[in-house]
């Protein structure tokens, strides 16, 4: 561990959090093709504005460039990646070999996920794996790092991968009362950081965080609150009505709807919606900063990476620390 | 029980093909109880096949017989003569029944008339639901009698995932979230401590992942090998 100066992984994200800064991560969705230029362009937009960016892993069960492949391009473009890994597409052999390969290619952060069910995506006929679950994946990655052993218990001879290990939690998933305990289980599994599902219902999130703080879980793991700019009232309604486990209050939907009132020109209307979405997002970030136990935010601007620098500027989160 | 559903008639007809003498073999156990392949269903299917053959202008000889348990060879011995006369044997047993017939009568052409769905139970008249995935190492003692392997869409051992919403699974609002059920049961019984600890990865060797399974009980065998 000596060459890491006491850090678990030495990643920028780890250093920022350890130094006590309010951390910011964003999301970079790889393309549905083999064009590395798309990743380079998106990385160029985010570079310097966030501490690290999650590279999604076949998100919503739709085939995209791999998280490792796109992550390497982001890394080479000067943006620190958070490699995402779901339990849907690989068994423990595939996962560990990708962890070894990803580390060798420069990955230092990982987010461990169950993965959206494949019936949502573009290959609903496929077989899913779920050999291990996301909690067990956290344990496995921590084992590679802290015990230098594979999941089977076999010792890793030579360099072992030392990731800064993340997990997700949906504060609005049910059963609501169980969620803080499940977060505690993720901390117990050895997670270093947590990124939450998108938050729009702040009072309910406060209630969740109060329980998390009462359990002392916020002292065991850095919690990054998930926020994101809405593009249209339709997107807000869709998330409110159609996405399981999402909680978008009516007042947010109403604000988005009101933003376009009286504007005839379609382009101007779209711009007004986006502006309101950005405004809500910045307000959410300010509210998150006030909540005890929150160590940063994770900005999910899906297919709208350009929004991130604007949000960061307006939220007063620039320049980013260089720990 | 094993729950099955009859295949669409068109598929069955295409499997039967040009065969002239067809013997439909029903089963008196699980598939009788789930109204898929018992004596009654064998009779109805026989009539349907006869009628449609006649409408298409050719005559087929279609017979029906139902055995008490198609998944055991000894119950199949009594129908040997009927099988010998048939060009094709249309089994209305589960996948085990089809194979038991095919193994007992190696010369017979045996085709399935059912799609075997799952091991489950009837929730009400006409509604069945899956309950067991035969993983080979039962964990129901830790999960309040609700199986996350068979009933969680992601087979989570440390659930629920973020898609659990108002007691339903993200996959489909018709599916109950197994982990909501587990939580509610254990909470009501004051046994949440059972899921406070992290459940380690499952050893799937006891399931189908270890290869096709077999149980050998030396205490029951009539011919005991010397090695035993």
Short mmCIF file of C-alpha atoms in Angstrom, two decimals:
data_model
loop_
_atom_site.label_atom_id
_atom_site.label_comp_id
_atom_site.label_asym_id
_atom_site.label_seq_id
_atom_site.Cartn_x
_atom_site.Cartn_y
_atom_site.Cartn_z
CA UNK A 1 0.00 0.00 0.00
CA UNK A 2 2.97 2.29 0.52
CA UNK A 3 3.13 3.46 -3.09
CA UNK A 4 -0.47 4.68 -2.75
CA UNK A 5 0.44 7.00 0.17
CA UNK A 6 -2.25 5.53 2.37
CA UNK A 7 -4.95 5.78 -0.27
CA UNK A 8 -6.95 2.69 -1.11
CA UNK A 9 -6.79 3.31 -4.83
CA UNK A 10 -5.17 6.68 -5.31
CA UNK A 11 -7.95 7.78 -7.65
CA UNK A 12 -8.74 11.47 -7.99
CA UNK A 13 -12.25 10.84 -6.66
CA UNK A 14 -10.87 9.15 -3.56
CA UNK A 15 -8.40 12.00 -2.98
CA UNK A 16 -11.08 14.67 -3.37
CA UNK A 17 -13.37 12.92 -0.91
CA UNK A 18 -10.61 12.13 1.57
CA UNK A 19 -9.54 15.78 1.54
CA UNK A 20 -13.06 16.68 2.60
CA UNK A 21 -14.08 18.48 -0.58
CA UNK A 22 -17.65 18.35 -1.82
CA UNK A 23 -17.15 15.87 -4.66
CA UNK A 24 -18.85 15.91 -8.02
CA UNK A 25 -19.21 13.05 -10.44
CA UNK A 26 -21.07 13.00 -13.73
CA UNK A 27 -22.23 10.39 -16.16
CA UNK A 28 -20.89 9.58 -19.61
CA UNK A 29 -23.04 7.27 -21.69
CA UNK A 30 -21.01 5.37 -24.31
CA UNK A 31 -22.39 5.27 -27.86
CA UNK A 32 -24.42 2.48 -29.42
CA UNK A 33 -21.60 1.98 -31.90
CA UNK A 34 -17.84 1.57 -32.07
CA UNK A 35 -16.98 5.25 -32.56
CA UNK A 36 -14.42 6.29 -29.96
CA UNK A 37 -14.71 9.88 -31.15
CA UNK A 38 -18.13 10.14 -29.46
CA UNK A 39 -16.54 9.27 -26.13
CA UNK A 40 -13.62 11.66 -26.70
CA UNK A 41 -16.07 14.46 -27.43
CA UNK A 42 -18.17 13.82 -24.34
CA UNK A 43 -15.04 13.46 -22.21
CA UNK A 44 -13.83 16.78 -23.58
CA UNK A 45 -17.04 18.43 -22.38
CA UNK A 46 -16.77 17.03 -18.85
CA UNK A 47 -13.00 17.21 -18.37
CA UNK A 48 -11.99 19.66 -15.68
CA UNK A 49 -15.56 20.22 -14.55
CA UNK A 50 -16.06 17.06 -12.47
CA UNK A 51 -13.84 14.87 -10.30
CA UNK A 52 -14.72 11.68 -12.16
CA UNK A 53 -17.33 10.43 -14.60
CA UNK A 54 -19.28 7.20 -14.50
CA UNK A 55 -19.07 5.23 -17.71
CA UNK A 56 -22.30 3.28 -17.87
CA UNK A 57 -22.40 -0.46 -18.50
CA UNK A 58 -25.13 -1.31 -21.04
CA UNK A 59 -27.47 1.00 -19.17
CA UNK A 60 -31.19 0.21 -19.36
CA UNK A 61 -30.04 -3.11 -20.80
CA UNK A 62 -29.23 -1.61 -24.19
CA UNK A 63 -26.02 -2.67 -25.90
CA UNK A 64 -23.44 0.10 -25.93
CA UNK A 65 -19.67 0.36 -26.10
CA UNK A 66 -18.28 -1.34 -23.00
CA UNK A 67 -17.63 0.62 -19.86
CA UNK A 68 -13.98 -0.42 -19.92
CA UNK A 69 -13.48 0.44 -23.59
CA UNK A 70 -15.11 3.85 -23.27
CA UNK A 71 -13.46 4.31 -19.87
CA UNK A 72 -10.00 3.90 -21.36
CA UNK A 73 -10.80 6.54 -23.99
CA UNK A 74 -12.09 8.90 -21.28
CA UNK A 75 -8.96 8.24 -19.23
CA UNK A 76 -6.73 8.99 -22.22
CA UNK A 77 -8.74 12.17 -22.76
CA UNK A 78 -7.93 13.36 -19.25
CA UNK A 79 -11.24 12.50 -17.59
CA UNK A 80 -11.11 10.09 -14.66
CA UNK A 81 -13.56 7.26 -15.26
CA UNK A 82 -15.73 5.37 -12.81
CA UNK A 83 -16.09 2.00 -14.43
CA UNK A 84 -19.60 0.62 -13.97
CA UNK A 85 -20.27 -3.08 -13.71
CA UNK A 86 -23.62 -4.81 -13.54
CA UNK A 87 -24.34 -8.33 -12.33
CA UNK A 88 -26.68 -8.92 -15.25
CA UNK A 89 -24.22 -9.69 -18.03
CA UNK A 90 -21.30 -11.52 -16.45
CA UNK A 91 -20.63 -14.26 -13.95
CA UNK A 92 -17.90 -14.01 -11.32
CA UNK A 93 -15.27 -15.23 -13.78
CA UNK A 94 -16.08 -12.60 -16.37
CA UNK A 95 -16.34 -9.89 -13.76
CA UNK A 96 -13.00 -10.59 -12.18
CA UNK A 97 -11.17 -10.87 -15.48
CA UNK A 98 -12.66 -7.51 -16.50
CA UNK A 99 -11.62 -6.04 -13.15
CA UNK A 100 -8.05 -7.19 -13.72
CA UNK A 101 -8.09 -5.90 -17.30
CA UNK A 102 -9.76 -2.62 -16.39
CA UNK A 103 -7.25 -1.94 -13.67
CA UNK A 104 -4.34 -2.73 -15.99
CA UNK A 105 -5.78 -0.16 -18.42
CA UNK A 106 -5.95 2.56 -15.77
CA UNK A 107 -9.37 2.21 -14.17
CA UNK A 108 -9.28 3.10 -10.48
CA UNK A 109 -12.94 3.59 -9.54
CA UNK A 110 -15.76 1.11 -9.89
CA UNK A 111 -19.50 1.26 -9.32
CA UNK A 112 -21.14 -2.08 -8.54
CA UNK A 113 -24.73 -2.50 -9.75
CA UNK A 114 -27.40 -5.18 -10.05
CA UNK A 115 -28.29 -3.86 -13.51
CA UNK A 116 -31.61 -3.02 -15.10
CA UNK A 117 -33.50 -6.15 -16.09
CA UNK A 118 -32.87 -7.18 -19.70
CA UNK A 119 -36.57 -7.08 -20.55
CA UNK A 120 -36.27 -3.26 -20.62
CA UNK A 121 -33.59 -3.24 -23.26
CA UNK A 122 -33.00 -4.16 -26.88
CA UNK A 123 -32.31 -7.84 -26.25
CA UNK A 124 -35.26 -8.93 -24.12
CA UNK A 125 -34.76 -12.51 -25.34
CA UNK A 126 -31.39 -12.79 -23.62
CA UNK A 127 -30.46 -14.90 -20.62
CA UNK A 128 -29.41 -12.94 -17.57
CA UNK A 129 -26.66 -14.02 -15.25
CA UNK A 130 -27.01 -12.72 -11.68
CA UNK A 131 -24.42 -15.21 -10.45
CA UNK A 132 -23.70 -12.75 -7.65
CA UNK A 133 -25.58 -9.63 -6.57
CA UNK A 134 -24.34 -6.06 -6.25
CA UNK A 135 -23.49 -6.42 -2.55
CA UNK A 136 -21.50 -9.55 -3.22
CA UNK A 137 -19.78 -7.74 -6.11
CA UNK A 138 -18.71 -5.00 -3.69
CA UNK A 139 -17.29 -7.66 -1.38
CA UNK A 140 -15.50 -9.31 -4.27
CA UNK A 141 -13.82 -6.10 -5.50
CA UNK A 142 -12.83 -5.20 -1.93
CA UNK A 143 -11.39 -8.70 -1.56
CA UNK A 144 -9.28 -8.27 -4.68
CA UNK A 145 -7.89 -5.09 -3.15
CA UNK A 146 -7.61 -5.73 0.59
CA UNK A 147 -7.00 -9.46 0.69
CA UNK A 148 -5.33 -9.82 -2.69
CA UNK A 149 -7.54 -12.79 -3.26
CA UNK A 150 -10.00 -13.86 -5.90
CA UNK A 151 -13.59 -14.54 -4.93
CA UNK A 152 -12.81 -18.27 -4.67
CA UNK A 153 -10.18 -17.46 -2.04
CA UNK A 154 -7.18 -18.06 -4.31
CA UNK A 155 -4.33 -15.64 -3.71
CA UNK A 156 -3.47 -13.14 -6.46
CA UNK A 157 0.23 -13.47 -7.13
CA UNK A 158 1.63 -10.25 -8.50
CA UNK A 159 -0.20 -6.97 -8.75
CA UNK A 160 -3.74 -6.99 -7.38
CA UNK A 161 -6.31 -4.43 -8.53
CA UNK A 162 -6.98 -1.67 -6.01
CA UNK A 163 -10.22 0.02 -6.83
CA UNK A 164 -12.10 2.77 -5.03
CA UNK A 165 -15.36 0.88 -4.68
CA UNK A 166 -18.79 2.35 -5.14
CA UNK A 167 -22.33 1.11 -4.98
CA UNK A 168 -25.71 2.59 -5.74
CA UNK A 169 -28.75 3.03 -3.58
CA UNK A 170 -32.24 4.14 -4.41
CA UNK A 171 -33.59 6.05 -1.39
CA UNK A 172 -37.05 5.91 -2.96
CA UNK A 173 -37.12 2.20 -3.64
CA UNK A 174 -39.36 0.15 -1.44
CA UNK A 175 -39.48 -0.93 1.32
CA UNK A 176 -38.60 2.63 2.36
CA UNK A 177 -37.86 1.61 5.97
CA UNK A 178 -35.37 -1.01 4.85
CA UNK A 179 -33.33 1.24 2.53
CA UNK A 180 -31.09 2.81 5.19
CA UNK A 181 -30.25 -0.67 6.49
CA UNK A 182 -29.50 -1.90 2.99
CA UNK A 183 -27.19 1.11 2.57
CA UNK A 184 -25.58 0.01 5.83
CA UNK A 185 -25.11 -3.46 4.37
CA UNK A 186 -23.30 -1.94 1.40
CA UNK A 187 -21.02 -0.04 3.75
CA UNK A 188 -20.42 -3.24 5.69
CA UNK A 189 -19.58 -5.02 2.44
CA UNK A 190 -16.78 -2.47 2.12
CA UNK A 191 -18.17 0.15 -0.27
CA UNK A 192 -16.16 3.38 -0.17
CA UNK A 193 -18.76 5.56 -1.83
CA UNK A 194 -22.43 5.50 -2.72
CA UNK A 195 -24.17 7.23 -5.60
CA UNK A 196 -27.91 7.53 -5.19
CA UNK A 197 -30.73 7.33 -7.68
CA UNK A 198 -31.96 10.70 -9.03
CA UNK A 199 -33.50 12.78 -6.26
CA UNK A 200 -36.34 15.21 -6.87
CA UNK A 201 -38.29 14.65 -3.66
CA UNK A 202 -35.97 16.44 -1.23
CA UNK A 203 -38.13 16.17 1.93
CA UNK A 204 -38.35 12.42 1.51
CA UNK A 205 -34.62 12.21 0.84
CA UNK A 206 -33.96 14.22 4.02
CA UNK A 207 -36.01 11.70 5.93
CA UNK A 208 -33.94 8.88 4.43
CA UNK A 209 -30.67 10.65 5.24
CA UNK A 210 -31.73 11.30 8.81
CA UNK A 211 -32.05 7.57 9.33
CA UNK A 212 -28.76 6.96 7.58
CA UNK A 213 -27.08 9.47 9.90
CA UNK A 214 -28.80 7.95 12.95
CA UNK A 215 -27.32 4.59 11.96
CA UNK A 216 -23.90 6.23 11.51
CA UNK A 217 -23.60 4.90 7.96
CA UNK A 218 -22.53 8.31 6.59
CA UNK A 219 -19.31 7.93 8.61
CA UNK A 220 -18.50 4.61 6.95
CA UNK A 221 -19.13 5.59 3.35
CA UNK A 222 -19.13 8.78 1.24
CA UNK A 223 -22.64 9.45 -0.02
CA UNK A 224 -23.05 11.30 -3.31
CA UNK A 225 -26.60 12.44 -3.95
CA UNK A 226 -27.91 11.83 -7.45
CA UNK A 227 -29.22 14.91 -9.26
CA UNK A 228 -30.00 15.65 -12.87
CA UNK A 229 -31.41 18.35 -15.11
CA UNK A 230 -34.82 17.67 -16.65
CA UNK A 231 -35.09 18.55 -20.33
CA UNK A 232 -38.84 18.66 -20.78
CA UNK A 233 -42.07 18.39 -18.76
CA UNK A 234 -42.66 15.12 -20.62
CA UNK A 235 -39.45 13.67 -19.21
CA UNK A 236 -40.54 14.71 -15.72
CA UNK A 237 -43.95 13.11 -16.16
CA UNK A 238 -42.41 9.96 -17.59
CA UNK A 239 -40.10 9.60 -14.61
CA UNK A 240 -42.94 10.32 -12.21
CA UNK A 241 -45.37 7.86 -13.77
CA UNK A 242 -43.39 5.18 -15.55
CA UNK A 243 -40.03 4.56 -13.93
CA UNK A 244 -40.22 2.10 -11.03
CA UNK A 245 -38.56 3.42 -7.91
CA UNK A 246 -38.50 7.08 -9.06
CA UNK A 247 -40.14 9.81 -7.02
CA UNK A 248 -40.80 13.05 -8.90
CA UNK A 249 -43.16 15.35 -6.97
CA UNK A 250 -46.01 17.04 -8.84
CA UNK A 251 -44.57 20.46 -8.06
CA UNK A 252 -41.45 19.68 -10.09
CA UNK A 253 -43.58 18.58 -13.03
CA UNK A 254 -45.69 21.74 -12.63
CA UNK A 255 -42.59 23.95 -12.62
CA UNK A 256 -41.38 22.37 -15.83
CA UNK A 257 -44.80 22.78 -17.42
CA UNK A 258 -45.07 26.41 -16.32
CA UNK A 259 -41.68 27.25 -17.83
CA UNK A 260 -43.05 26.88 -21.35
CA UNK A 261 -46.33 28.73 -20.79
CA UNK A 262 -47.08 31.48 -23.30
CA UNK A 263 -44.09 30.68 -25.53
CA UNK A 264 -45.16 29.89 -29.08
CA UNK A 265 -41.82 29.37 -30.82
CA UNK A 266 -40.83 25.71 -30.49
CA UNK A 267 -37.12 26.39 -30.16
CA UNK A 268 -37.66 29.08 -27.55
CA UNK A 269 -40.03 26.80 -25.69
CA UNK A 270 -37.50 23.95 -25.63
CA UNK A 271 -34.85 26.38 -24.41
CA UNK A 272 -37.17 27.61 -21.65
CA UNK A 273 -37.79 24.04 -20.50
CA UNK A 274 -34.07 23.31 -20.45
CA UNK A 275 -33.38 26.51 -18.54
CA UNK A 276 -35.93 25.57 -15.89
CA UNK A 277 -34.43 22.06 -15.73
CA UNK A 278 -30.98 23.53 -15.12
CA UNK A 279 -32.37 25.90 -12.49
CA UNK A 280 -34.08 23.07 -10.60
CA UNK A 281 -30.90 21.02 -10.75
CA UNK A 282 -28.78 23.84 -9.31
CA UNK A 283 -31.33 24.35 -6.53
CA UNK A 284 -31.25 20.62 -5.78
CA UNK A 285 -27.48 20.73 -5.49
CA UNK A 286 -27.69 23.63 -3.04
CA UNK A 287 -30.22 21.69 -0.98
CA UNK A 288 -28.03 18.58 -1.01
CA UNK A 289 -25.10 20.57 0.33
CA UNK A 290 -27.17 21.40 3.40
CA UNK A 291 -28.01 17.80 4.23
CA UNK A 292 -25.91 16.12 6.90
CA UNK A 293 -24.01 13.12 5.63
CA UNK A 294 -23.86 14.17 1.96
CA UNK A 295 -20.30 14.21 0.64
CA UNK A 296 -21.02 15.26 -2.92
CA UNK A 297 -23.34 15.01 -5.88
CA UNK A 298 -23.57 12.72 -8.87
CA UNK A 299 -24.94 14.65 -11.85
CA UNK A 300 -26.83 12.50 -14.31
CA UNK A 301 -27.36 14.61 -17.42
CA UNK A 302 -28.33 11.79 -19.73
CA UNK A 303 -27.33 12.54 -23.33
CA UNK A 304 -26.90 16.17 -22.25
CA UNK A 305 -23.30 16.34 -21.08
CA UNK A 306 -23.14 20.04 -22.08
CA UNK A 307 -25.41 20.81 -19.13
CA UNK A 308 -22.77 19.75 -16.60
CA UNK A 309 -20.33 22.69 -16.97
CA UNK A 310 -23.28 25.12 -16.79
CA UNK A 311 -24.65 23.48 -13.64
CA UNK A 312 -21.20 23.41 -12.04
CA UNK A 313 -20.62 27.08 -12.80
CA UNK A 314 -24.00 28.16 -11.45
CA UNK A 315 -23.72 25.96 -8.38
CA UNK A 316 -20.42 27.64 -7.55
CA UNK A 317 -18.56 24.35 -7.62
CA UNK A 318 -15.73 25.52 -9.87
CA UNK A 319 -12.81 25.29 -10.07
CA UNK A 320 -12.47 21.67 -9.05
CA UNK A 321 -9.94 20.91 -6.32
CA UNK A 322 -6.64 19.35 -7.27
CA UNK A 323 -5.81 17.21 -4.24
CA UNK B 1 -46.48 -29.45 -8.70
CA UNK B 2 -45.03 -29.20 -12.18
CA UNK B 3 -47.10 -26.70 -14.12
CA UNK B 4 -47.40 -26.97 -17.89
CA UNK B 5 -49.44 -25.53 -20.71
CA UNK B 6 -50.56 -27.16 -23.90
CA UNK B 7 -48.72 -26.09 -27.03
CA UNK B 8 -50.72 -24.26 -29.72
CA UNK B 9 -52.62 -26.71 -31.92
CA UNK B 10 -50.71 -25.58 -35.02
CA UNK B 11 -47.40 -26.45 -33.44
CA UNK B 12 -48.69 -29.85 -32.35
CA UNK B 13 -50.02 -30.52 -35.85
CA UNK B 14 -46.71 -29.59 -37.36
CA UNK B 15 -44.91 -31.94 -34.96
CA UNK B 16 -47.35 -34.75 -35.81
CA UNK B 17 -46.79 -34.12 -39.50
CA UNK B 18 -47.67 -36.97 -41.84
CA UNK B 19 -47.96 -39.64 -39.13
CA UNK B 20 -51.06 -41.78 -39.63
CA UNK B 21 -51.37 -43.50 -36.28
CA UNK B 22 -51.00 -41.16 -33.36
CA UNK B 23 -51.12 -42.18 -29.71
CA UNK B 24 -51.74 -39.37 -27.26
CA UNK B 25 -50.40 -40.24 -23.82
CA UNK B 26 -51.81 -38.21 -20.94
CA UNK B 27 -50.48 -38.17 -17.41
CA UNK B 28 -52.55 -38.52 -14.26
CA UNK B 29 -50.36 -36.51 -11.93
CA UNK B 30 -49.23 -32.85 -12.02
CA UNK B 31 -50.47 -32.00 -15.50
CA UNK B 32 -53.90 -33.42 -14.68
CA UNK B 33 -54.13 -31.14 -11.67
CA UNK B 34 -53.11 -28.11 -13.75
CA UNK B 35 -55.54 -29.03 -16.54
CA UNK B 36 -52.87 -29.34 -19.22
CA UNK B 37 -52.34 -33.02 -20.00
CA UNK B 38 -54.70 -35.32 -18.09
CA UNK B 39 -57.25 -37.78 -19.40
CA UNK B 40 -59.71 -35.00 -20.22
CA UNK B 41 -57.19 -32.89 -22.13
CA UNK B 42 -55.91 -35.96 -24.00
CA UNK B 43 -59.50 -36.66 -25.11
CA UNK B 44 -60.12 -33.09 -26.24
CA UNK B 45 -56.85 -32.90 -28.13
CA UNK B 46 -57.60 -36.26 -29.78
CA UNK B 47 -60.96 -34.96 -31.00
CA UNK B 48 -59.40 -31.75 -32.29
CA UNK B 49 -56.72 -33.60 -34.23
CA UNK B 50 -59.29 -36.03 -35.70
CA UNK B 51 -61.57 -33.20 -36.74
CA UNK B 52 -58.87 -31.11 -38.34
CA UNK B 53 -57.45 -34.13 -40.18
CA UNK B 54 -60.91 -34.90 -41.56
CA UNK B 55 -61.40 -31.27 -42.60
CA UNK B 56 -58.14 -31.40 -44.49
CA UNK B 57 -59.36 -34.50 -46.25
CA UNK B 58 -57.18 -37.20 -44.73
CA UNK B 59 -57.90 -39.84 -42.19
CA UNK B 60 -55.70 -40.30 -39.15
CA UNK B 61 -56.05 -42.95 -36.48
CA UNK B 62 -55.75 -41.12 -33.20
CA UNK B 63 -55.90 -42.93 -29.88
CA UNK B 64 -55.64 -41.74 -26.32
CA UNK B 65 -54.38 -43.35 -23.18
CA UNK B 66 -53.55 -41.83 -19.81
CA UNK B 67 -51.09 -43.32 -17.37
CA UNK B 68 -51.03 -42.57 -13.67
CA UNK B 69 -47.46 -41.22 -13.69
CA UNK B 70 -45.66 -40.72 -16.96
CA UNK B 71 -42.36 -39.90 -15.26
CA UNK B 72 -41.79 -43.43 -13.99
CA UNK B 73 -40.92 -46.28 -16.33
CA UNK B 74 -42.96 -48.87 -14.45
CA UNK B 75 -46.18 -46.99 -15.18
CA UNK B 76 -45.36 -47.06 -18.88
CA UNK B 77 -45.02 -50.82 -19.23
CA UNK B 78 -48.74 -51.43 -19.57
CA UNK B 79 -49.02 -49.32 -22.74
CA UNK B 80 -46.20 -51.03 -24.68
CA UNK B 81 -48.55 -52.62 -27.25
CA UNK B 82 -50.30 -49.33 -28.02
CA UNK B 83 -46.98 -47.59 -28.45
CA UNK B 84 -45.73 -50.29 -30.80
CA UNK B 85 -48.77 -49.69 -33.06
CA UNK B 86 -48.29 -45.90 -33.22
CA UNK B 87 -46.32 -44.00 -35.85
CA UNK B 88 -45.90 -41.23 -33.37
CA UNK B 89 -46.41 -40.84 -29.63
CA UNK B 90 -47.72 -37.45 -28.56
CA UNK B 91 -46.94 -37.04 -24.88
CA UNK B 92 -49.05 -34.78 -22.75
CA UNK B 93 -46.69 -35.27 -19.82
CA UNK B 94 -44.22 -32.69 -18.58
CA UNK B 95 -40.71 -32.68 -20.02
CA UNK B 96 -39.84 -35.54 -17.69
CA UNK B 97 -42.78 -37.60 -18.91
CA UNK B 98 -41.82 -37.09 -22.56
CA UNK B 99 -38.30 -38.28 -21.86
CA UNK B 100 -39.42 -41.21 -19.71
CA UNK B 101 -41.50 -42.43 -22.65
CA UNK B 102 -38.67 -41.89 -25.10
CA UNK B 103 -36.22 -43.75 -22.85
CA UNK B 104 -38.57 -46.65 -22.09
CA UNK B 105 -39.44 -47.06 -25.78
CA UNK B 106 -36.28 -46.22 -27.71
CA UNK B 107 -37.83 -47.10 -31.09
CA UNK B 108 -40.84 -44.85 -30.65
CA UNK B 109 -40.95 -41.30 -32.00
CA UNK B 110 -42.09 -39.25 -29.02
CA UNK B 111 -43.11 -35.60 -29.35
CA UNK B 112 -44.19 -33.12 -26.68
CA UNK B 113 -47.69 -31.69 -26.62
CA UNK B 114 -47.01 -29.43 -23.65
CA UNK B 115 -44.58 -26.69 -22.72
CA UNK B 116 -43.39 -27.36 -19.19
CA UNK B 117 -43.36 -24.04 -17.36
CA UNK B 118 -42.33 -24.26 -13.72
CA UNK B 119 -42.73 -25.76 -10.29
CA UNK B 120 -45.47 -23.86 -8.59
CA UNK B 121 -48.88 -23.77 -7.06
CA UNK B 122 -52.39 -22.66 -7.94
CA UNK B 123 -53.20 -19.24 -6.48
CA UNK B 124 -56.83 -19.54 -7.50
CA UNK B 125 -58.82 -21.50 -10.09
CA UNK B 126 -56.94 -21.03 -13.37
CA UNK B 127 -53.95 -19.14 -11.96
CA UNK B 128 -50.60 -20.75 -11.19
CA UNK B 129 -47.39 -19.15 -9.98
CA UNK B 130 -43.79 -20.28 -9.76
CA UNK B 131 -42.39 -21.07 -6.33
CA UNK B 132 -39.26 -23.23 -6.64
CA UNK B 133 -36.31 -23.14 -9.03
CA UNK B 134 -34.76 -26.41 -7.78
CA UNK B 135 -31.45 -24.70 -7.02
CA UNK B 136 -30.44 -27.71 -4.96
CA UNK B 137 -29.75 -25.94 -1.69
CA UNK B 138 -32.78 -24.52 0.01
CA UNK B 139 -32.45 -21.14 1.69
CA UNK B 140 -36.10 -20.66 2.62
CA UNK B 141 -35.15 -20.89 6.29
CA UNK B 142 -33.33 -17.57 5.96
CA UNK B 143 -35.88 -15.74 3.88
CA UNK B 144 -39.14 -16.16 5.71
CA UNK B 145 -40.30 -19.00 3.49
CA UNK B 146 -40.21 -16.84 0.32
CA UNK B 147 -37.71 -17.89 -2.33
CA UNK B 148 -35.63 -15.09 -3.90
CA UNK B 149 -34.11 -17.51 -6.41
CA UNK B 150 -37.46 -18.44 -7.91
CA UNK B 151 -39.32 -15.22 -7.20
CA UNK B 152 -36.86 -12.31 -7.53
CA UNK B 153 -36.32 -11.45 -11.21
CA UNK B 154 -32.62 -10.93 -10.51
CA UNK B 155 -32.21 -13.80 -8.04
CA UNK B 156 -30.82 -11.34 -5.50
CA UNK B 157 -29.67 -12.77 -2.20
CA UNK B 158 -29.31 -9.31 -0.67
CA UNK B 159 -32.30 -7.55 -2.11
CA UNK B 160 -34.33 -5.67 -2.96
CA UNK B 161 -32.88 -3.81 -5.93
CA UNK B 162 -33.72 -0.19 -6.62
CA UNK B 163 -36.58 -1.16 -8.89
CA UNK B 164 -38.87 -2.38 -6.12
CA UNK B 165 -41.86 -0.07 -6.09
CA UNK B 166 -45.03 -0.33 -4.01
CA UNK B 167 -44.50 -4.04 -3.56
CA UNK B 168 -44.05 -4.71 -7.26
CA UNK B 169 -41.11 -5.79 -9.38
CA UNK B 170 -39.61 -3.41 -11.95
CA UNK B 171 -39.99 -6.07 -14.61
CA UNK B 172 -43.77 -6.12 -14.52
CA UNK B 173 -46.40 -4.77 -12.12
CA UNK B 174 -47.99 -8.23 -12.18
CA UNK B 175 -44.94 -9.60 -10.35
CA UNK B 176 -44.74 -9.15 -6.62
CA UNK B 177 -41.33 -8.02 -5.35
CA UNK B 178 -40.01 -11.09 -3.56
CA UNK B 179 -37.84 -8.94 -1.31
CA UNK B 180 -40.76 -6.79 -0.25
CA UNK B 181 -42.53 -10.02 0.73
CA UNK B 182 -39.44 -11.26 2.56
CA UNK B 183 -39.04 -7.96 4.38
CA UNK B 184 -42.71 -7.79 5.37
CA UNK B 185 -42.75 -11.38 6.64
CA UNK B 186 -39.54 -11.11 8.65
CA UNK B 187 -40.51 -7.69 9.97
CA UNK B 188 -43.89 -9.00 11.12
CA UNK B 189 -42.19 -11.94 12.81
CA UNK B 190 -39.52 -9.75 14.42
CA UNK B 191 -36.79 -11.65 12.57
CA UNK B 192 -35.18 -8.93 10.43
CA UNK B 193 -31.84 -9.92 11.94
CA UNK B 194 -31.86 -12.79 9.42
CA UNK B 195 -31.26 -10.34 6.57
CA UNK B 196 -29.12 -7.80 8.40
CA UNK B 197 -26.01 -9.82 7.61
CA UNK B 198 -24.69 -10.08 4.06
CA UNK B 199 -25.60 -13.36 2.42
CA UNK B 200 -22.47 -14.66 0.64
CA UNK B 201 -22.45 -15.70 -3.03
CA UNK B 202 -24.38 -18.87 -3.71
CA UNK B 203 -22.68 -22.09 -4.70
CA UNK B 204 -24.54 -22.83 -7.90
CA UNK B 205 -22.98 -26.28 -8.28
CA UNK B 206 -26.02 -27.75 -6.55
CA UNK B 207 -28.15 -26.30 -9.34
CA UNK B 208 -28.14 -26.92 -13.06
CA UNK B 209 -24.83 -25.04 -13.31
CA UNK B 210 -23.02 -28.05 -11.89
CA UNK B 211 -24.17 -30.12 -14.85
CA UNK B 212 -27.19 -32.45 -15.05
CA UNK B 213 -28.03 -33.68 -11.58
CA UNK B 214 -28.52 -37.13 -10.12
CA UNK B 215 -29.21 -38.44 -6.65
CA UNK B 216 -27.92 -41.83 -5.54
CA UNK B 217 -29.29 -43.22 -2.28
CA UNK B 218 -27.33 -46.32 -1.37
CA UNK B 219 -29.75 -47.08 1.46
CA UNK B 220 -32.55 -47.50 -1.05
CA UNK B 221 -30.74 -49.26 -3.86
CA UNK B 222 -31.53 -52.89 -4.56
CA UNK B 223 -28.18 -53.50 -6.27
CA UNK B 224 -25.43 -52.01 -4.14
CA UNK B 225 -22.11 -51.48 -5.83
CA UNK B 226 -19.02 -52.82 -4.09
CA UNK B 227 -17.47 -49.38 -3.93
CA UNK B 228 -20.35 -48.13 -1.82
#
